[in-house]
PDB file of C-alpha atoms in Angstrom:
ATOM      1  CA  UNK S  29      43.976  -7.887  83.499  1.00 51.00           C
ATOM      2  CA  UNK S  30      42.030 -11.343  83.421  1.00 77.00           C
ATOM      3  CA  UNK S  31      44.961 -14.238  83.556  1.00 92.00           C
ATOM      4  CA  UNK S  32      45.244 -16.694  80.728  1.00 97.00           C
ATOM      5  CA  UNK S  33      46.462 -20.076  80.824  1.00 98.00           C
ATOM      6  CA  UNK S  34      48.843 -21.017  77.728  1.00 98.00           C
ATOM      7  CA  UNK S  35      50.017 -24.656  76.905  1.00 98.00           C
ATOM      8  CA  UNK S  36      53.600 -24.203  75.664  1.00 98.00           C
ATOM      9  CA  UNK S  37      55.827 -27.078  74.309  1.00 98.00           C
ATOM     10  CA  UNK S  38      59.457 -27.438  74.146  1.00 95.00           C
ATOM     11  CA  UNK S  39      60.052 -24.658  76.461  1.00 96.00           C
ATOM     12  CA  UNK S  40      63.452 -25.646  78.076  1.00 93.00           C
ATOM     13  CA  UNK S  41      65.253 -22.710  76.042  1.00 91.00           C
ATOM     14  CA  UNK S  42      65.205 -21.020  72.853  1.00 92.00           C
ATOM     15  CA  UNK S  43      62.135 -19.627  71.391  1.00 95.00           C
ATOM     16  CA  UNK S  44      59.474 -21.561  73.488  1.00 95.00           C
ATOM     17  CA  UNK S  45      61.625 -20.610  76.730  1.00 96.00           C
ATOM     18  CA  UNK S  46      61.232 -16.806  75.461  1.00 96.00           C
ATOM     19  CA  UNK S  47      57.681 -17.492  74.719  1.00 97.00           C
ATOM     20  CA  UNK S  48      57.155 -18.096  78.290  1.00 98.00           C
ATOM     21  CA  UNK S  49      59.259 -16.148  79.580  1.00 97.00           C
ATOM     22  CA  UNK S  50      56.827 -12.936  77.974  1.00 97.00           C
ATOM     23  CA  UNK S  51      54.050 -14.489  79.368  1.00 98.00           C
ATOM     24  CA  UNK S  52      55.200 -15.027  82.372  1.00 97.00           C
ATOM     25  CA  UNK S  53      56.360 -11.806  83.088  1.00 97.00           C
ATOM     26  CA  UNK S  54      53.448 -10.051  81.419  1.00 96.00           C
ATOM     27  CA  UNK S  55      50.415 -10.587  84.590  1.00 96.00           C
ATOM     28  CA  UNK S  56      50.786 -12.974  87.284  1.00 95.00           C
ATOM     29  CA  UNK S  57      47.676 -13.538  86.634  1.00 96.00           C
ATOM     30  CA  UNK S  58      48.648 -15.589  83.700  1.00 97.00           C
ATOM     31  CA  UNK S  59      49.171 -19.472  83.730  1.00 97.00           C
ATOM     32  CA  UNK S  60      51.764 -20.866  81.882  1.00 98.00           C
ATOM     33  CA  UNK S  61      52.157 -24.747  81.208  1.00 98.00           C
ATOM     34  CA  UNK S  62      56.039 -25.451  80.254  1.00 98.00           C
ATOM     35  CA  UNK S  63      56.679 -28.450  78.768  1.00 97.00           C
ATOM     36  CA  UNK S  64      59.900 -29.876  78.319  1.00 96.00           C
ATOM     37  CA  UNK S  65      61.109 -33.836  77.494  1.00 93.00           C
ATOM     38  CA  UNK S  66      63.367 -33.437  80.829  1.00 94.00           C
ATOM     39  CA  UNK S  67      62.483 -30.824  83.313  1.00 93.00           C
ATOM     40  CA  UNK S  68      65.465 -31.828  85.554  1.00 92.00           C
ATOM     41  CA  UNK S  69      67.788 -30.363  83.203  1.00 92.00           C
ATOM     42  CA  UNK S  70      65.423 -26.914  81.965  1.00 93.00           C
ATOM     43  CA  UNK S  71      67.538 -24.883  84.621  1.00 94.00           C
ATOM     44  CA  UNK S  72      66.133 -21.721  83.225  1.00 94.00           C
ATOM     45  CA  UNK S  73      62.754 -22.682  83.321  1.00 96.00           C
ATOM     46  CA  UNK S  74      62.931 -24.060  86.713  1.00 96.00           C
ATOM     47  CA  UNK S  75      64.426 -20.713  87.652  1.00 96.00           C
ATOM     48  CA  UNK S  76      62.203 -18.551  85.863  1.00 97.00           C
ATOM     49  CA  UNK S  77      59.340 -20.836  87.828  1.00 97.00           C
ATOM     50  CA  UNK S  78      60.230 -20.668  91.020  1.00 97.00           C
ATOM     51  CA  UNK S  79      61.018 -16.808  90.186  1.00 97.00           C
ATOM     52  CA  UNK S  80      57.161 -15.964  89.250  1.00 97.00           C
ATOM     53  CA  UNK S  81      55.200 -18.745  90.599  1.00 95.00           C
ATOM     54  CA  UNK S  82      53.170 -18.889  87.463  1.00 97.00           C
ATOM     55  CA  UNK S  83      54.348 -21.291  85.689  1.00 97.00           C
ATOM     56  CA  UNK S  84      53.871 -25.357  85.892  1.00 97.00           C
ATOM     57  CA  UNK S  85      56.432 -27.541  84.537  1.00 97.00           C
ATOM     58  CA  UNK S  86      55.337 -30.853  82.822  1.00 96.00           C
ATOM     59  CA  UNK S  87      57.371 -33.607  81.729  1.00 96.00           C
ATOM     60  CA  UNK S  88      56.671 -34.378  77.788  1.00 97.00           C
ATOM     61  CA  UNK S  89      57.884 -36.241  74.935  1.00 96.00           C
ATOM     62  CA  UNK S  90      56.120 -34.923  71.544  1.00 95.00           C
ATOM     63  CA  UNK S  91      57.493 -38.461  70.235  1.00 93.00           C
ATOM     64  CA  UNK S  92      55.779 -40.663  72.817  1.00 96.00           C
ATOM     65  CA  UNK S  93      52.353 -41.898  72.440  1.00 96.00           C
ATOM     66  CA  UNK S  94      52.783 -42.720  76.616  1.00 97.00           C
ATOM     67  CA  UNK S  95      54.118 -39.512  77.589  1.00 97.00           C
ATOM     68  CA  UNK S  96      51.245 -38.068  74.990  1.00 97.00           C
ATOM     69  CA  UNK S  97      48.499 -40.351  76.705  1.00 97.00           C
ATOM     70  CA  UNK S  98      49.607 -38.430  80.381  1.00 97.00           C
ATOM     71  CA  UNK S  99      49.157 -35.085  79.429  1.00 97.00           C
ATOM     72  CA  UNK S 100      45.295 -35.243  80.987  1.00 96.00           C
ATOM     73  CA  UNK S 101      46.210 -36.424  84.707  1.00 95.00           C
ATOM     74  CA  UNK S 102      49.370 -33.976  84.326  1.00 95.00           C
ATOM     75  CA  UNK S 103      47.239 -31.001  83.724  1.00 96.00           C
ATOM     76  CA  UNK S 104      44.941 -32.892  86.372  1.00 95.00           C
ATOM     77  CA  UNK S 105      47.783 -32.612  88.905  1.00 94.00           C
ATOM     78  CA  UNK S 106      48.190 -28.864  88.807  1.00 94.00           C
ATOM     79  CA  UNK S 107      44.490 -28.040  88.533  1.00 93.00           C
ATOM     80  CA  UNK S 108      44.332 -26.897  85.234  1.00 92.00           C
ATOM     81  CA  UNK S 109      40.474 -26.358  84.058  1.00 83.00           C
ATOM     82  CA  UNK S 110      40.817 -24.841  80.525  1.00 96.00           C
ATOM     83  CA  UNK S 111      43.503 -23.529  78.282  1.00 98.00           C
ATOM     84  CA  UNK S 112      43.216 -20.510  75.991  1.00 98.00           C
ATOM     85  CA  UNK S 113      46.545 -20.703  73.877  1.00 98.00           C
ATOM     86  CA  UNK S 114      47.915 -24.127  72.064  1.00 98.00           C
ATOM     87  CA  UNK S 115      51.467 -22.918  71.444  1.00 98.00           C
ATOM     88  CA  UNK S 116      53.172 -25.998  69.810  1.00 98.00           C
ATOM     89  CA  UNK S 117      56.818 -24.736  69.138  1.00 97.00           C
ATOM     90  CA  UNK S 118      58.565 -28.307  70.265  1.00 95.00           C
ATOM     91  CA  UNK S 119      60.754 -29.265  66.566  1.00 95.00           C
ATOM     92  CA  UNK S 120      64.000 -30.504  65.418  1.00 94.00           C
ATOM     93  CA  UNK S 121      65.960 -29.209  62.283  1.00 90.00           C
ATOM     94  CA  UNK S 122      69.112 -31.095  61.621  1.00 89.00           C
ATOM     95  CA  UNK S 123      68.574 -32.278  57.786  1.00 88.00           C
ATOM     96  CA  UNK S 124      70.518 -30.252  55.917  1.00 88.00           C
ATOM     97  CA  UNK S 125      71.353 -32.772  52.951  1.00 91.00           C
ATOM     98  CA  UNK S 126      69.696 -32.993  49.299  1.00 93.00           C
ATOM     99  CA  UNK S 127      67.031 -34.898  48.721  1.00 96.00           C
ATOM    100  CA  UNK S 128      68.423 -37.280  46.938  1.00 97.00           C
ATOM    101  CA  UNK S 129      70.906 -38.436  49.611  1.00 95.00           C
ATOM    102  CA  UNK S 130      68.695 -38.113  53.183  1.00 96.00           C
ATOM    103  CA  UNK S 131      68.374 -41.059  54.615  1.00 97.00           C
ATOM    104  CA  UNK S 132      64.683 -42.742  55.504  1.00 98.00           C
ATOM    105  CA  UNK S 133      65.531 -42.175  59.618  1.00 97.00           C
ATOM    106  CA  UNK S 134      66.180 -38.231  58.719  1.00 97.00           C
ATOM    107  CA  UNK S 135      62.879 -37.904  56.741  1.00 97.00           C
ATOM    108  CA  UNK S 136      60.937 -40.176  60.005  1.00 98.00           C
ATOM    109  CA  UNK S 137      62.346 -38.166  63.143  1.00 97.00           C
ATOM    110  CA  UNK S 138      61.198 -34.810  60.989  1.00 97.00           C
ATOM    111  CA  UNK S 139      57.574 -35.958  60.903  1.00 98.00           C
ATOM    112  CA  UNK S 140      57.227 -37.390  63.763  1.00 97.00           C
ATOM    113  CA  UNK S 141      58.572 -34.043  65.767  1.00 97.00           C
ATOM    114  CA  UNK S 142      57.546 -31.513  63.384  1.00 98.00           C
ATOM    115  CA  UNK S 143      54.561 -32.241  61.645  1.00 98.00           C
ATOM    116  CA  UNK S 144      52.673 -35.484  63.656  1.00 98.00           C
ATOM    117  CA  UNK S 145      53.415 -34.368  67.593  1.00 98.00           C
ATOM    118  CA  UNK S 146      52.131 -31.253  67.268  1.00 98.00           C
ATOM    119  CA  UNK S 147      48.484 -32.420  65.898  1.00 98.00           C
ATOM    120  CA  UNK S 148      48.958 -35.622  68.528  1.00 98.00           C
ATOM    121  CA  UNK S 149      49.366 -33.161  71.278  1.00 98.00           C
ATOM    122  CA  UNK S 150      46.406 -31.201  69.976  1.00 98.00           C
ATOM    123  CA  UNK S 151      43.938 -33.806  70.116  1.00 98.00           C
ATOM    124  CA  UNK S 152      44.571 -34.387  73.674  1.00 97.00           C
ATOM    125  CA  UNK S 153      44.377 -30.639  74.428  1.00 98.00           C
ATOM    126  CA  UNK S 154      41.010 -30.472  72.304  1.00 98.00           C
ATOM    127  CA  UNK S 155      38.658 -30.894  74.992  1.00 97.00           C
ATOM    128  CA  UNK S 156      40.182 -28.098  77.158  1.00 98.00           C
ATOM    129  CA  UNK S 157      40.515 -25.832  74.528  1.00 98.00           C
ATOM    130  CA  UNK S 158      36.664 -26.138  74.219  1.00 98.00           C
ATOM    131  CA  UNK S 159      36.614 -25.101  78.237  1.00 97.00           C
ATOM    132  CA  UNK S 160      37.574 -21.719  77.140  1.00 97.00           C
ATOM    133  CA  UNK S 161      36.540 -18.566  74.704  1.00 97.00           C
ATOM    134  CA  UNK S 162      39.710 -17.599  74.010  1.00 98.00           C
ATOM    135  CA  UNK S 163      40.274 -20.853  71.894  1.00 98.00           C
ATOM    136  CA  UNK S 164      43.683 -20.076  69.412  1.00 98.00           C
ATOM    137  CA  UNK S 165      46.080 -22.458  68.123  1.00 98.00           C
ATOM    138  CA  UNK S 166      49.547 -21.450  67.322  1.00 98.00           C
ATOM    139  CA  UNK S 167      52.095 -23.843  65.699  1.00 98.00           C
ATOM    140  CA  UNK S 168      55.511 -22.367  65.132  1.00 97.00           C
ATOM    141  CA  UNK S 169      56.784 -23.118  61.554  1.00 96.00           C
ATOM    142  CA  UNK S 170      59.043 -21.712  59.626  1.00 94.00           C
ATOM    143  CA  UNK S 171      59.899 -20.156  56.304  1.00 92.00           C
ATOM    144  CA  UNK S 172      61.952 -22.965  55.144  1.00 91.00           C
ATOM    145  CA  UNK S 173      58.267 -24.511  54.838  1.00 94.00           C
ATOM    146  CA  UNK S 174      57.013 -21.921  52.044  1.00 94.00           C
ATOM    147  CA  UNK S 175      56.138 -23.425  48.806  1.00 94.00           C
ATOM    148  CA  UNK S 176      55.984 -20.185  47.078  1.00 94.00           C
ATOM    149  CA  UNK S 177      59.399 -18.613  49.101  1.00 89.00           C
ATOM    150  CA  UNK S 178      61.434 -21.503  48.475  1.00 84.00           C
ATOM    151  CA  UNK S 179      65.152 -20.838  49.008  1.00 79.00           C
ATOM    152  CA  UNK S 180      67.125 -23.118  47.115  1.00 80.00           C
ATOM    153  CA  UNK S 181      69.588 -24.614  50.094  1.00 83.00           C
ATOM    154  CA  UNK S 182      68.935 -28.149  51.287  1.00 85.00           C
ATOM    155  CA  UNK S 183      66.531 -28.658  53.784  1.00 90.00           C
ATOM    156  CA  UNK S 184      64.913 -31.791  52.719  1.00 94.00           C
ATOM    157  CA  UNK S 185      63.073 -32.986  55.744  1.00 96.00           C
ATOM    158  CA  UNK S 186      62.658 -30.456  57.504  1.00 95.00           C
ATOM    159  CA  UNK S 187      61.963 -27.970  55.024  1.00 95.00           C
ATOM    160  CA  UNK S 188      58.909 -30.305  53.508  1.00 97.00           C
ATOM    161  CA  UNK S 189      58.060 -31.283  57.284  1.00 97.00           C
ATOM    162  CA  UNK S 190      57.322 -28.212  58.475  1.00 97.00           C
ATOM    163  CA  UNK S 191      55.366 -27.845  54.993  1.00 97.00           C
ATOM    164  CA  UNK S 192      52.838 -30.636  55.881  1.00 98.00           C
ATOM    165  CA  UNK S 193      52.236 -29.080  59.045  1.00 98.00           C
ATOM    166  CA  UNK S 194      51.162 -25.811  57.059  1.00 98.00           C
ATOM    167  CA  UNK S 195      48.855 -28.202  55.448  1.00 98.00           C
ATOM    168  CA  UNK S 196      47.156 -29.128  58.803  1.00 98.00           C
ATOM    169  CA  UNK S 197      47.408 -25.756  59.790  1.00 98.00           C
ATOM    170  CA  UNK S 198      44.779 -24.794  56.823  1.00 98.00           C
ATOM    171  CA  UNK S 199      42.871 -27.897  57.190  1.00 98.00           C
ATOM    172  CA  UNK S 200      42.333 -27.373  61.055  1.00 98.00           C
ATOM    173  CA  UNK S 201      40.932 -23.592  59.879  1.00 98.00           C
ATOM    174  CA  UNK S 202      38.300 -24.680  58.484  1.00 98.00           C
ATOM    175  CA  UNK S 203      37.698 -27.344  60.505  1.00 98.00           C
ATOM    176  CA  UNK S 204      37.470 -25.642  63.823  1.00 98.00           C
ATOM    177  CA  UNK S 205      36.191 -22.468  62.671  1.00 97.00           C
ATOM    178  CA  UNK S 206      32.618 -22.828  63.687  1.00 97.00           C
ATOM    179  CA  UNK S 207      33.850 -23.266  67.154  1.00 98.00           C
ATOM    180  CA  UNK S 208      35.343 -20.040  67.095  1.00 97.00           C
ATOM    181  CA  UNK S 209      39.262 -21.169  66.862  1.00 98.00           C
ATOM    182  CA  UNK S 210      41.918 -18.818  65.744  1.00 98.00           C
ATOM    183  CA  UNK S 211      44.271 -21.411  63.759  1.00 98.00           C
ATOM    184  CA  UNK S 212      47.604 -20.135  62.726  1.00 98.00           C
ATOM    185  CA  UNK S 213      51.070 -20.912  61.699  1.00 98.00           C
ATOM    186  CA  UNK S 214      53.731 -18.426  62.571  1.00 98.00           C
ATOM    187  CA  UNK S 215      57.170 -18.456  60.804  1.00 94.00           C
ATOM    188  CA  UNK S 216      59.831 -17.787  63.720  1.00 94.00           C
ATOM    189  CA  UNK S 217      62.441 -15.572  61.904  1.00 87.00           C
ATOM    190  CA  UNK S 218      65.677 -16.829  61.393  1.00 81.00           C
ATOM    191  CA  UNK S 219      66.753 -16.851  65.384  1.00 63.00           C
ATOM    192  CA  UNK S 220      70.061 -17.284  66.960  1.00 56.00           C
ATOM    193  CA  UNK S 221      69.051 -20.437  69.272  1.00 60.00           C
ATOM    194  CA  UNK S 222      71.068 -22.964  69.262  1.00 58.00           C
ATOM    195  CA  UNK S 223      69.193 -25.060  66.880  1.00 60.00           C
ATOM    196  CA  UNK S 224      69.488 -21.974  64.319  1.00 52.00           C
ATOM    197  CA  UNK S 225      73.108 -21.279  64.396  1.00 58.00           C
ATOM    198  CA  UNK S 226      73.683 -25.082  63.637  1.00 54.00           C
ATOM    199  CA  UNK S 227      71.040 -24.444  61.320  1.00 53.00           C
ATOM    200  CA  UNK S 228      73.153 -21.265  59.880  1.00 48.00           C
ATOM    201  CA  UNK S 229      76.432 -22.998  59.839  1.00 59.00           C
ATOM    202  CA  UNK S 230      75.218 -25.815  57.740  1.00 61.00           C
ATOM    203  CA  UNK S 231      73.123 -23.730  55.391  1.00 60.00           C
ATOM    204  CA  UNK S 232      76.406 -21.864  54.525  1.00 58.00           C
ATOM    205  CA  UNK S 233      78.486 -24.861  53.993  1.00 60.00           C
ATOM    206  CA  UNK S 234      76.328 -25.866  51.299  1.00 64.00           C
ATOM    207  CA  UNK S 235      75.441 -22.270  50.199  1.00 72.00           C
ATOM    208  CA  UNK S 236      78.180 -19.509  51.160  1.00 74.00           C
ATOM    209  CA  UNK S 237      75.961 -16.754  48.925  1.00 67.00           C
ATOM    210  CA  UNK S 238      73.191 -16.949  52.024  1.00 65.00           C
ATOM    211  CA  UNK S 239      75.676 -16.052  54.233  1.00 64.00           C
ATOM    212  CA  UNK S 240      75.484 -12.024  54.635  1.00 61.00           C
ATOM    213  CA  UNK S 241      71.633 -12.417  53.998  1.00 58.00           C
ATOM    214  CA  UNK S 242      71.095 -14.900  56.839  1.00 59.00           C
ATOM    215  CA  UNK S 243      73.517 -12.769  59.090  1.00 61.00           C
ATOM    216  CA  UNK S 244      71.271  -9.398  58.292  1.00 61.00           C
ATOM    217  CA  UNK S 245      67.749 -10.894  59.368  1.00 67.00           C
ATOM    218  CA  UNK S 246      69.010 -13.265  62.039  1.00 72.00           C
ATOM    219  CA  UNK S 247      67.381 -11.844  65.357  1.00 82.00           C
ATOM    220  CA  UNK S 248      67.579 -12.965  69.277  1.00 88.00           C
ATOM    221  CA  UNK S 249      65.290 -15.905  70.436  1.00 87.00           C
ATOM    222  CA  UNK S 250      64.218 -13.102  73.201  1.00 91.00           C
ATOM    223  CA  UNK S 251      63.386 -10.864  70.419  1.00 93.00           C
ATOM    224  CA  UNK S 252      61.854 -13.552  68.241  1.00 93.00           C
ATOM    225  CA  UNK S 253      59.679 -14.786  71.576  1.00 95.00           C
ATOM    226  CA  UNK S 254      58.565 -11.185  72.048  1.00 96.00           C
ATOM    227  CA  UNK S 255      57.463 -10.933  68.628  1.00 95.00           C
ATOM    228  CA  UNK S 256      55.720 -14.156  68.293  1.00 97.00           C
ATOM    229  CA  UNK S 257      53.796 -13.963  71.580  1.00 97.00           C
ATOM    230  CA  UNK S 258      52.517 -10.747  70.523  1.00 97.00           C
ATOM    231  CA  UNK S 259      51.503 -11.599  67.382  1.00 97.00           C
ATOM    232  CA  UNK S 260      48.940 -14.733  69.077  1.00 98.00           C
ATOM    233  CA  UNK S 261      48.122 -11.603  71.451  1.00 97.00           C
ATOM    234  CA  UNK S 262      46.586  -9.503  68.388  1.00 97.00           C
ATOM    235  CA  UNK S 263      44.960 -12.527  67.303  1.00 97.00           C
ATOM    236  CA  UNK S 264      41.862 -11.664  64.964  1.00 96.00           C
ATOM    237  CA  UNK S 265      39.008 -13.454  63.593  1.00 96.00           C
ATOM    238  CA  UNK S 266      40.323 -12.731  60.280  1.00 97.00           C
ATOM    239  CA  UNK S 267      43.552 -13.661  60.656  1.00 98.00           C
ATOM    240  CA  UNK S 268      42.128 -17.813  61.227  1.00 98.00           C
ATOM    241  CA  UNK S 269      44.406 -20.117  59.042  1.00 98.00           C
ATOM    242  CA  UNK S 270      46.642 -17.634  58.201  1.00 98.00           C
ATOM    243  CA  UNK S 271      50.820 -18.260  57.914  1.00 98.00           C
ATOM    244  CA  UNK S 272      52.461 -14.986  59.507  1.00 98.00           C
ATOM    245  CA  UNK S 273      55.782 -13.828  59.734  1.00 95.00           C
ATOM    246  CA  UNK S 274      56.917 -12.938  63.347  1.00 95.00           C
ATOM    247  CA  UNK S 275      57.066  -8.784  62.360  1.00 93.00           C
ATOM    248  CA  UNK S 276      53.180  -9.329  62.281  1.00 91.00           C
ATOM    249  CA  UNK S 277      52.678  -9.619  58.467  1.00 95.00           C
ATOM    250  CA  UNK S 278      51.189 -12.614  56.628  1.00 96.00           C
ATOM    251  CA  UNK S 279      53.958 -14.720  55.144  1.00 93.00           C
ATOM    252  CA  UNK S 280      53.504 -16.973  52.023  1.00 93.00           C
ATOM    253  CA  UNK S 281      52.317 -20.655  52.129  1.00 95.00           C
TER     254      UNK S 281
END
């Protein structure tokens, strides 16, 4: 099997640690590039590193135009020439108020993580991409993003950030297709990371009905990783600016 080298964000835990984790594990062949906004404290990671040798750690903060404007001499420092897979899975969802009452701060940090870094991050990653044939970027969103499967709970910034990066998702389709990109969003599933039982908790305060329903489709972030990585692993030509679900079908923009 011919190695791959994947360009992960926000893998410290939780879904993006997972992510890595599968590819890690899958051929040593493989490269993975971890990032995480403080590598001293990704225990996991540095254990899973050491562990398999395949995988390079890299300081980065999504929200930082200098951490951003490193990302070339980092990938210089390990000896990086090329990546095949963009997986941008680095968010924050903690803005579960109404509309009407989140704050201008909430609605900021939400764009900034969720919909800005991840096309930032791209744009330095562009010219690497473009080193390789394999050429697929994968931005993790989720389904509290769907216009058309909108569940009425508040979600206000995040829901409507993750949205707008839909939007880019689409745009960046058709703008990269001649190149021979695979552009996709892929919704997550409803995962028990830390960031989604908070998530859970608060969604329940303000709507005990979702309850039982989140409770019934909530799966692992190992099983949600799993899923996800091998959904950019069956990657097809059709499937370019596409929103899927993690169980492989398309989900609704």
């Amino acid at each position: 099997m011919t190695g791959q080298t994947y360009f992960v964000t926000g893998t410290n835990r939780g879904i993006g640690f997972e992510i890595t984790k599968y590819y890690s594990n899958l051929s040593k062949d493989n490269k993975i590039i971890a990032t995480a906004r403080d590598p001293s404290k990704a225990d996991k990671l540095k254990e899973l590193a050491a562990k398999n040798g395949n995988v390079e750690i890299i300081t980065l903060e999504t929200t930082s135009d200098k951490s951003i404007g490193l990302i070339d001499s980092e990938l210089a420092k390990i000896g990086v020439d090329g990546i095949d897979v963009y997986v941008a899975n680095a968010a924050i969802s903690d803005s579960y108020i109404n509309v009407i009452d989140c704050p201008k701060e909430v609605w900021l940090d939400h764009y900034t993580v969720n919909s800005l870094a991840p096309i930032l991050v791209l744009q330095k990653l562009y010219k690497h991409l473009l080193k390789k044939e394999t050429r697929k970027l994968v931005f993790i969103s989720s389904g509290a993003g769907s216009l058309t499967r909108f569940v009425p709970t508040p979600v206000s910034a995040y829901g409507q950030s993750k949205a707008a990066l839909n939007f880019s998702v689409l745009e960046l389709s058709h703008e990269l297709k001649q190149e021979g990109f695979k552009v996709v969003a892929v919704s997550p599933g409803v995962v028990s990371t830390d960031m989604g039982n908070h998530g859970h908790s608060e969604i329940v305060k303000n709507s005990p009905h979702l309850e039982d329903l989140l409770k019934s489709v909530s799966i692992t972030p190992e099983e949600s990783g799993t899923q996800v990585a091998q959904v950019i692993d069956n990657l097809k030509e059709e499937d370019n600016g596409k929103f899927l679900n993690y169980d492989h079908t398309e989900y609704p923009y």
